[in-house]
PDB file of C-alpha atoms in Angstrom:
ATOM      1  CA  MET A  36       7.158  21.107 -13.598  1.00 54.00           C
ATOM      2  CA  ASP A  37       5.276  18.129 -12.166  1.00 68.00           C
ATOM      3  CA  ILE A  38       7.492  16.193  -9.755  1.00 87.00           C
ATOM      4  CA  ARG A  39       5.913  13.007  -8.428  1.00 89.00           C
ATOM      5  CA  ILE A  40       6.437  13.275  -4.705  1.00 96.00           C
ATOM      6  CA  GLU A  41       4.339  12.916  -1.542  1.00 97.00           C
ATOM      7  CA  LYS A  42       1.821  15.778  -1.332  1.00 96.00           C
ATOM      8  CA  GLY A  43       3.118  17.247   1.933  1.00 97.00           C
ATOM      9  CA  TRP A  44       6.648  17.398   0.578  1.00 98.00           C
ATOM     10  CA  LYS A  45       5.384  18.723  -2.746  1.00 96.00           C
ATOM     11  CA  GLU A  46       3.758  21.658  -1.000  1.00 96.00           C
ATOM     12  CA  LYS A  47       6.970  22.464   0.864  1.00 97.00           C
ATOM     13  CA  LEU A  48       9.333  21.906  -2.075  1.00 96.00           C
ATOM     14  CA  ASN A  49       7.383  23.454  -4.956  1.00 95.00           C
ATOM     15  CA  PRO A  50       9.365  26.724  -4.737  1.00 94.00           C
ATOM     16  CA  GLU A  51      12.592  24.769  -5.343  1.00 95.00           C
ATOM     17  CA  PHE A  52      11.144  22.844  -8.277  1.00 96.00           C
ATOM     18  CA  ARG A  53      10.605  26.170 -10.088  1.00 95.00           C
ATOM     19  CA  LYS A  54      14.139  27.475  -9.616  1.00 97.00           C
ATOM     20  CA  GLU A  55      16.571  27.594 -12.502  1.00 97.00           C
ATOM     21  CA  TYR A  56      19.101  25.270 -10.859  1.00 98.00           C
ATOM     22  CA  PHE A  57      16.471  22.561 -10.374  1.00 97.00           C
ATOM     23  CA  ILE A  58      15.201  22.876 -13.952  1.00 96.00           C
ATOM     24  CA  LYS A  59      18.796  22.423 -15.170  1.00 97.00           C
ATOM     25  CA  LEU A  60      19.258  19.502 -12.784  1.00 97.00           C
ATOM     26  CA  THR A  61      16.121  17.837 -14.103  1.00 96.00           C
ATOM     27  CA  SER A  62      17.341  18.150 -17.694  1.00 97.00           C
ATOM     28  CA  PHE A  63      20.736  16.718 -16.759  1.00 97.00           C
ATOM     29  CA  VAL A  64      19.213  13.759 -14.920  1.00 97.00           C
ATOM     30  CA  ARG A  65      16.816  12.957 -17.760  1.00 96.00           C
ATOM     31  CA  GLU A  66      19.675  12.976 -20.269  1.00 97.00           C
ATOM     32  CA  GLU A  67      21.720  10.704 -18.008  1.00 97.00           C
ATOM     33  CA  TYR A  68      18.925   8.140 -17.682  1.00 97.00           C
ATOM     34  CA  ALA A  69      18.453   8.201 -21.454  1.00 97.00           C
ATOM     35  CA  ARG A  70      22.068   7.421 -22.306  1.00 96.00           C
ATOM     36  CA  THR A  71      23.533   5.280 -19.526  1.00 97.00           C
ATOM     37  CA  THR A  72      22.724   3.248 -16.419  1.00 97.00           C
ATOM     38  CA  ILE A  73      21.727   5.415 -13.462  1.00 98.00           C
ATOM     39  CA  TYR A  74      20.772   4.405  -9.944  1.00 98.00           C
ATOM     40  CA  PRO A  75      18.276   4.284  -8.388  1.00 97.00           C
ATOM     41  CA  PRO A  76      15.551   3.549 -10.964  1.00 96.00           C
ATOM     42  CA  GLY A  77      13.878   6.789 -11.997  1.00 95.00           C
ATOM     43  CA  SER A  78      10.638   5.963 -10.199  1.00 95.00           C
ATOM     44  CA  LEU A  79      12.536   5.704  -6.884  1.00 97.00           C
ATOM     45  CA  ILE A  80      14.531   8.957  -6.950  1.00 97.00           C
ATOM     46  CA  PHE A  81      12.181  10.474  -4.359  1.00 97.00           C
ATOM     47  CA  ASN A  82      11.482   7.233  -2.503  1.00 98.00           C
ATOM     48  CA  SER A  83      12.746   8.623   0.815  1.00 98.00           C
ATOM     49  CA  PHE A  84      10.141  11.390   0.661  1.00 98.00           C
ATOM     50  CA  ASN A  85       7.313   9.174  -0.517  1.00 98.00           C
ATOM     51  CA  LEU A  86       7.812   6.622   2.256  1.00 98.00           C
ATOM     52  CA  CYS A  87       8.270   9.303   4.929  1.00 98.00           C
ATOM     53  CA  PRO A  88       5.717  12.102   4.484  1.00 98.00           C
ATOM     54  CA  PHE A  89       6.698  15.555   5.717  1.00 98.00           C
ATOM     55  CA  GLU A  90       4.160  15.506   8.528  1.00 97.00           C
ATOM     56  CA  LYS A  91       5.510  12.204   9.866  1.00 98.00           C
ATOM     57  CA  VAL A  92       9.246  12.998   9.990  1.00 98.00           C
ATOM     58  CA  LYS A  93      10.763  12.232  13.399  1.00 98.00           C
ATOM     59  CA  ALA A  94      14.397  11.613  12.485  1.00 98.00           C
ATOM     60  CA  VAL A  95      16.760  12.269   9.589  1.00 98.00           C
ATOM     61  CA  ILE A  96      19.760  10.150   8.615  1.00 98.00           C
ATOM     62  CA  LEU A  97      22.009  11.977   6.145  1.00 98.00           C
ATOM     63  CA  GLY A  98      23.988  10.029   3.573  1.00 97.00           C
ATOM     64  CA  GLN A  99      26.041  11.182   0.609  1.00 96.00           C
ATOM     65  CA  ASP A 100      25.495   9.241  -2.656  1.00 95.00           C
ATOM     66  CA  PRO A 101      23.251   6.332  -3.650  1.00 97.00           C
ATOM     67  CA  TYR A 102      24.982   2.968  -3.922  1.00 96.00           C
ATOM     68  CA  HIS A 103      26.326   2.565  -7.458  1.00 96.00           C
ATOM     69  CA  GLY A 104      26.300  -1.238  -7.773  1.00 93.00           C
ATOM     70  CA  PRO A 105      23.599  -3.280  -9.560  1.00 93.00           C
ATOM     71  CA  GLY A 106      20.350  -3.801  -7.661  1.00 91.00           C
ATOM     72  CA  GLN A 107      21.373  -1.923  -4.530  1.00 96.00           C
ATOM     73  CA  ALA A 108      20.030   1.648  -4.514  1.00 97.00           C
ATOM     74  CA  HIS A 109      16.336   2.284  -4.104  1.00 98.00           C
ATOM     75  CA  GLY A 110      16.208   5.881  -2.940  1.00 98.00           C
ATOM     76  CA  LEU A 111      16.961   5.429   0.776  1.00 98.00           C
ATOM     77  CA  CYS A 112      20.414   6.173   2.174  1.00 98.00           C
ATOM     78  CA  PHE A 113      22.322   3.149   3.535  1.00 98.00           C
ATOM     79  CA  SER A 114      19.448   0.859   2.464  1.00 98.00           C
ATOM     80  CA  VAL A 115      19.557  -1.927  -0.142  1.00 98.00           C
ATOM     81  CA  ARG A 116      16.882  -3.961  -1.832  1.00 95.00           C
ATOM     82  CA  ASP A 117      16.141  -7.439  -0.590  1.00 94.00           C
ATOM     83  CA  GLY A 118      18.279 -10.055  -2.279  1.00 91.00           C
ATOM     84  CA  THR A 119      21.285  -7.753  -2.291  1.00 93.00           C
ATOM     85  CA  GLY A 120      24.249  -8.298   0.032  1.00 93.00           C
ATOM     86  CA  PHE A 121      24.683  -5.859   2.892  1.00 96.00           C
ATOM     87  CA  PRO A 122      27.305  -3.165   2.183  1.00 96.00           C
ATOM     88  CA  PRO A 123      29.914  -2.842   4.954  1.00 97.00           C
ATOM     89  CA  SER A 124      28.496   0.414   6.339  1.00 97.00           C
ATOM     90  CA  LEU A 125      25.060  -1.156   6.719  1.00 97.00           C
ATOM     91  CA  VAL A 126      26.574  -4.158   8.488  1.00 97.00           C
ATOM     92  CA  ASN A 127      28.228  -1.752  10.917  1.00 98.00           C
ATOM     93  CA  ILE A 128      24.955   0.104  11.491  1.00 98.00           C
ATOM     94  CA  PHE A 129      23.230  -3.156  12.362  1.00 98.00           C
ATOM     95  CA  THR A 130      26.183  -4.116  14.569  1.00 97.00           C
ATOM     96  CA  GLU A 131      25.821  -0.901  16.561  1.00 98.00           C
ATOM     97  CA  ILE A 132      22.052  -1.389  16.880  1.00 98.00           C
ATOM     98  CA  ARG A 133      22.672  -4.857  18.304  1.00 98.00           C
ATOM     99  CA  SER A 134      25.211  -3.492  20.778  1.00 98.00           C
ATOM    100  CA  ASP A 135      23.066  -0.501  21.728  1.00 98.00           C
ATOM    101  CA  LEU A 136      19.593  -2.029  21.863  1.00 98.00           C
ATOM    102  CA  GLY A 137      20.114  -5.780  21.851  1.00 97.00           C
ATOM    103  CA  ILE A 138      18.323  -6.172  18.532  1.00 96.00           C
ATOM    104  CA  GLU A 139      19.750  -8.989  16.421  1.00 93.00           C
ATOM    105  CA  MET A 140      20.890  -8.231  12.880  1.00 89.00           C
ATOM    106  CA  GLN A 141      18.011  -8.322  10.433  1.00 87.00           C
ATOM    107  CA  LYS A 142      17.841 -10.531   7.362  1.00 91.00           C
ATOM    108  CA  SER A 143      16.628  -7.598   5.263  1.00 96.00           C
ATOM    109  CA  GLY A 144      18.756  -4.587   4.358  1.00 97.00           C
ATOM    110  CA  ASP A 145      15.679  -2.753   3.066  1.00 98.00           C
ATOM    111  CA  LEU A 146      15.186   0.088   5.539  1.00 98.00           C
ATOM    112  CA  SER A 147      11.731   1.027   4.248  1.00 98.00           C
ATOM    113  CA  ARG A 148      10.458  -0.168   7.634  1.00 98.00           C
ATOM    114  CA  TRP A 149      12.330   2.736   9.261  1.00 98.00           C
ATOM    115  CA  ALA A 150      11.166   5.266   6.682  1.00 98.00           C
ATOM    116  CA  GLU A 151       7.533   4.312   7.223  1.00 98.00           C
ATOM    117  CA  GLN A 152       7.944   5.101  10.931  1.00 98.00           C
ATOM    118  CA  GLY A 153       9.216   8.616  10.243  1.00 98.00           C
ATOM    119  CA  VAL A 154      12.939   8.254   9.510  1.00 98.00           C
ATOM    120  CA  LEU A 155      13.908  10.322   6.464  1.00 98.00           C
ATOM    121  CA  LEU A 156      16.785   8.406   4.855  1.00 98.00           C
ATOM    122  CA  LEU A 157      18.182  11.266   2.800  1.00 98.00           C
ATOM    123  CA  ASN A 158      21.176  11.175   0.505  1.00 98.00           C
ATOM    124  CA  ALA A 159      22.739  14.535  -0.368  1.00 97.00           C
ATOM    125  CA  THR A 160      22.833  13.456  -4.016  1.00 98.00           C
ATOM    126  CA  LEU A 161      19.817  11.489  -5.209  1.00 98.00           C
ATOM    127  CA  THR A 162      21.225   9.862  -8.370  1.00 98.00           C
ATOM    128  CA  VAL A 163      24.511   8.330  -9.537  1.00 98.00           C
ATOM    129  CA  ARG A 164      25.989   6.636 -12.594  1.00 97.00           C
ATOM    130  CA  ALA A 165      26.549   2.909 -12.349  1.00 97.00           C
ATOM    131  CA  ARG A 166      29.981   2.098 -10.920  1.00 95.00           C
ATOM    132  CA  GLN A 167      30.916   5.809 -10.734  1.00 97.00           C
ATOM    133  CA  ALA A 168      30.694   7.067  -7.172  1.00 94.00           C
ATOM    134  CA  GLY A 169      30.106  10.803  -6.909  1.00 95.00           C
ATOM    135  CA  SER A 170      29.307  11.162 -10.616  1.00 97.00           C
ATOM    136  CA  HIS A 171      26.200  13.302 -10.010  1.00 97.00           C
ATOM    137  CA  GLN A 172      27.693  15.535  -7.359  1.00 97.00           C
ATOM    138  CA  ARG A 173      27.748  19.306  -7.922  1.00 97.00           C
ATOM    139  CA  LYS A 174      24.903  19.164 -10.445  1.00 97.00           C
ATOM    140  CA  GLY A 175      22.278  20.708  -8.154  1.00 98.00           C
ATOM    141  CA  TRP A 176      21.188  17.872  -5.880  1.00 98.00           C
ATOM    142  CA  GLU A 177      23.163  19.238  -2.939  1.00 98.00           C
ATOM    143  CA  GLU A 178      21.399  22.597  -3.190  1.00 98.00           C
ATOM    144  CA  PHE A 179      18.045  20.824  -3.241  1.00 98.00           C
ATOM    145  CA  THR A 180      18.792  18.624  -0.234  1.00 98.00           C
ATOM    146  CA  ASP A 181      20.267  21.579   1.671  1.00 98.00           C
ATOM    147  CA  TYR A 182      16.854  23.185   1.273  1.00 98.00           C
ATOM    148  CA  VAL A 183      15.186  20.021   2.596  1.00 98.00           C
ATOM    149  CA  VAL A 184      17.362  20.194   5.723  1.00 98.00           C
ATOM    150  CA  ARG A 185      16.656  23.907   6.154  1.00 97.00           C
ATOM    151  CA  ILE A 186      12.887  23.538   5.908  1.00 98.00           C
ATOM    152  CA  LEU A 187      12.878  20.656   8.382  1.00 98.00           C
ATOM    153  CA  ASN A 188      15.039  22.694  10.751  1.00 98.00           C
ATOM    154  CA  VAL A 189      12.732  25.709  10.617  1.00 98.00           C
ATOM    155  CA  GLU A 190       9.280  24.155  10.366  1.00 97.00           C
ATOM    156  CA  LYS A 191       9.615  21.127  12.646  1.00 98.00           C
ATOM    157  CA  GLU A 192      10.515  20.702  16.302  1.00 97.00           C
ATOM    158  CA  HIS A 193      12.181  17.876  18.234  1.00 98.00           C
ATOM    159  CA  LEU A 194      13.652  16.055  15.251  1.00 98.00           C
ATOM    160  CA  VAL A 195      16.688  13.834  15.616  1.00 98.00           C
ATOM    161  CA  PHE A 196      19.435  14.363  13.017  1.00 98.00           C
ATOM    162  CA  PHE A 197      22.051  11.629  12.554  1.00 98.00           C
ATOM    163  CA  LEU A 198      25.213  13.171  11.114  1.00 98.00           C
ATOM    164  CA  TRP A 199      27.771  10.437  10.491  1.00 98.00           C
ATOM    165  CA  GLY A 200      31.084  11.615   9.089  1.00 97.00           C
ATOM    166  CA  ALA A 201      32.496  15.004   8.118  1.00 96.00           C
ATOM    167  CA  TYR A 202      30.352  15.368   4.998  1.00 95.00           C
ATOM    168  CA  ALA A 203      27.047  14.943   6.843  1.00 97.00           C
ATOM    169  CA  GLN A 204      28.227  17.131   9.699  1.00 97.00           C
ATOM    170  CA  LYS A 205      29.056  19.978   7.339  1.00 96.00           C
ATOM    171  CA  LYS A 206      25.670  19.620   5.646  1.00 97.00           C
ATOM    172  CA  GLY A 207      23.939  19.795   9.004  1.00 97.00           C
ATOM    173  CA  GLU A 208      26.013  22.544  10.622  1.00 95.00           C
ATOM    174  CA  SER A 209      23.153  25.077  10.432  1.00 95.00           C
ATOM    175  CA  ILE A 210      20.668  22.886  12.336  1.00 98.00           C
ATOM    176  CA  ASP A 211      19.323  24.621  15.433  1.00 98.00           C
ATOM    177  CA  ARG A 212      20.522  22.497  18.356  1.00 97.00           C
ATOM    178  CA  SER A 213      18.039  24.211  20.680  1.00 97.00           C
ATOM    179  CA  ARG A 214      15.114  22.853  18.647  1.00 97.00           C
ATOM    180  CA  HIS A 215      16.452  19.451  17.611  1.00 98.00           C
ATOM    181  CA  LEU A 216      18.775  16.690  18.774  1.00 98.00           C
ATOM    182  CA  VAL A 217      21.888  16.400  16.606  1.00 98.00           C
ATOM    183  CA  LEU A 218      23.844  13.147  16.918  1.00 98.00           C
ATOM    184  CA  GLU A 219      27.348  13.245  15.439  1.00 98.00           C
ATOM    185  CA  SER A 220      30.039  10.612  15.065  1.00 98.00           C
ATOM    186  CA  VAL A 221      32.438   9.245  12.497  1.00 98.00           C
ATOM    187  CA  HIS A 222      30.949   7.443   9.503  1.00 98.00           C
ATOM    188  CA  PRO A 223      29.971   3.745   9.812  1.00 98.00           C
ATOM    189  CA  SER A 224      32.391   2.877   7.001  1.00 97.00           C
ATOM    190  CA  PRO A 225      34.909   0.149   7.915  1.00 96.00           C
ATOM    191  CA  LEU A 226      37.602   2.826   7.521  1.00 94.00           C
ATOM    192  CA  SER A 227      36.294   4.780  10.500  1.00 97.00           C
ATOM    193  CA  ALA A 228      33.638   2.832  12.433  1.00 97.00           C
ATOM    194  CA  SER A 229      36.072   1.682  15.111  1.00 97.00           C
ATOM    195  CA  MET A 230      37.067   5.294  15.785  1.00 97.00           C
ATOM    196  CA  GLY A 231      33.768   6.360  17.322  1.00 97.00           C
ATOM    197  CA  PHE A 232      30.806   4.951  15.452  1.00 98.00           C
ATOM    198  CA  PHE A 233      30.770   1.759  17.460  1.00 98.00           C
ATOM    199  CA  GLY A 234      29.552   2.643  20.926  1.00 98.00           C
ATOM    200  CA  ASN A 235      27.951   5.971  19.980  1.00 98.00           C
ATOM    201  CA  LYS A 236      24.550   4.683  21.183  1.00 98.00           C
ATOM    202  CA  HIS A 237      22.790   6.970  18.726  1.00 98.00           C
ATOM    203  CA  PHE A 238      19.764   4.715  18.367  1.00 98.00           C
ATOM    204  CA  SER A 239      18.924   4.592  22.071  1.00 98.00           C
ATOM    205  CA  ARG A 240      19.727   8.296  22.430  1.00 98.00           C
ATOM    206  CA  CYS A 241      17.292   9.026  19.589  1.00 98.00           C
ATOM    207  CA  ASN A 242      14.521   7.012  21.185  1.00 98.00           C
ATOM    208  CA  ASN A 243      15.107   8.513  24.631  1.00 98.00           C
ATOM    209  CA  TYR A 244      14.837  12.005  23.154  1.00 98.00           C
ATOM    210  CA  LEU A 245      11.656  11.201  21.244  1.00 98.00           C
ATOM    211  CA  THR A 246      10.083   9.634  24.325  1.00 98.00           C
ATOM    212  CA  GLN A 247      10.990  12.683  26.414  1.00 98.00           C
ATOM    213  CA  HIS A 248       9.023  14.805  23.938  1.00 98.00           C
ATOM    214  CA  SER A 249       6.029  12.447  23.867  1.00 98.00           C
ATOM    215  CA  ILE A 250       6.871  11.161  20.385  1.00 98.00           C
ATOM    216  CA  GLN A 251       6.604   7.453  19.538  1.00 98.00           C
ATOM    217  CA  PRO A 252      10.128   6.011  19.409  1.00 98.00           C
ATOM    218  CA  ILE A 253      11.515   4.162  16.388  1.00 98.00           C
ATOM    219  CA  ASP A 254      11.551   0.380  16.195  1.00 98.00           C
ATOM    220  CA  TRP A 255      15.116  -0.086  14.879  1.00 98.00           C
ATOM    221  CA  SER A 256      14.690  -3.789  14.130  1.00 96.00           C
TER     222      SER A 256
END
């Protein structure tokens, strides 16, 4: 099966692409795109990997599902295409960056600029039906992205994992804290942000850790 994905990731993930669960997942996803509206566009399913090659990964932000509204999702968790309004969680992320680092809120919600610096913006589920949150959960994507987290944990050192909310924290519970920095807080959703996301200083803590290990910090603007 030929999956179009950055060559470093392809080398690491090829064993998964051959497994029965992934073959079934691929068939399901193709059928879904053929009969209804699915986000993100098919060419952007693996956008997070293509913009952030395996060799360049410095940090990982774990999300859950792609946005399911028109024109939003483009394969990067929490990120939206230019011309699309900022979802509340993204507003809260930018608010915390401003508080933590003094960086004013950006006009663009497209976080490709972070991905290109080495931030893997990974959703647990990489596709979703329009206006149906969670509609592609438990079809195989979670097994695939669990493998992504495992291979990063084992093969890389000094990564920073952002685990916001109970879902991300459960997905990242096997990460070796002696090899990587794991930053945990409540989710940036308006339902929880005031209970520990605001003031977590995760962005400065990430950059301090990277600098301590002689790794170029992230420009979070």
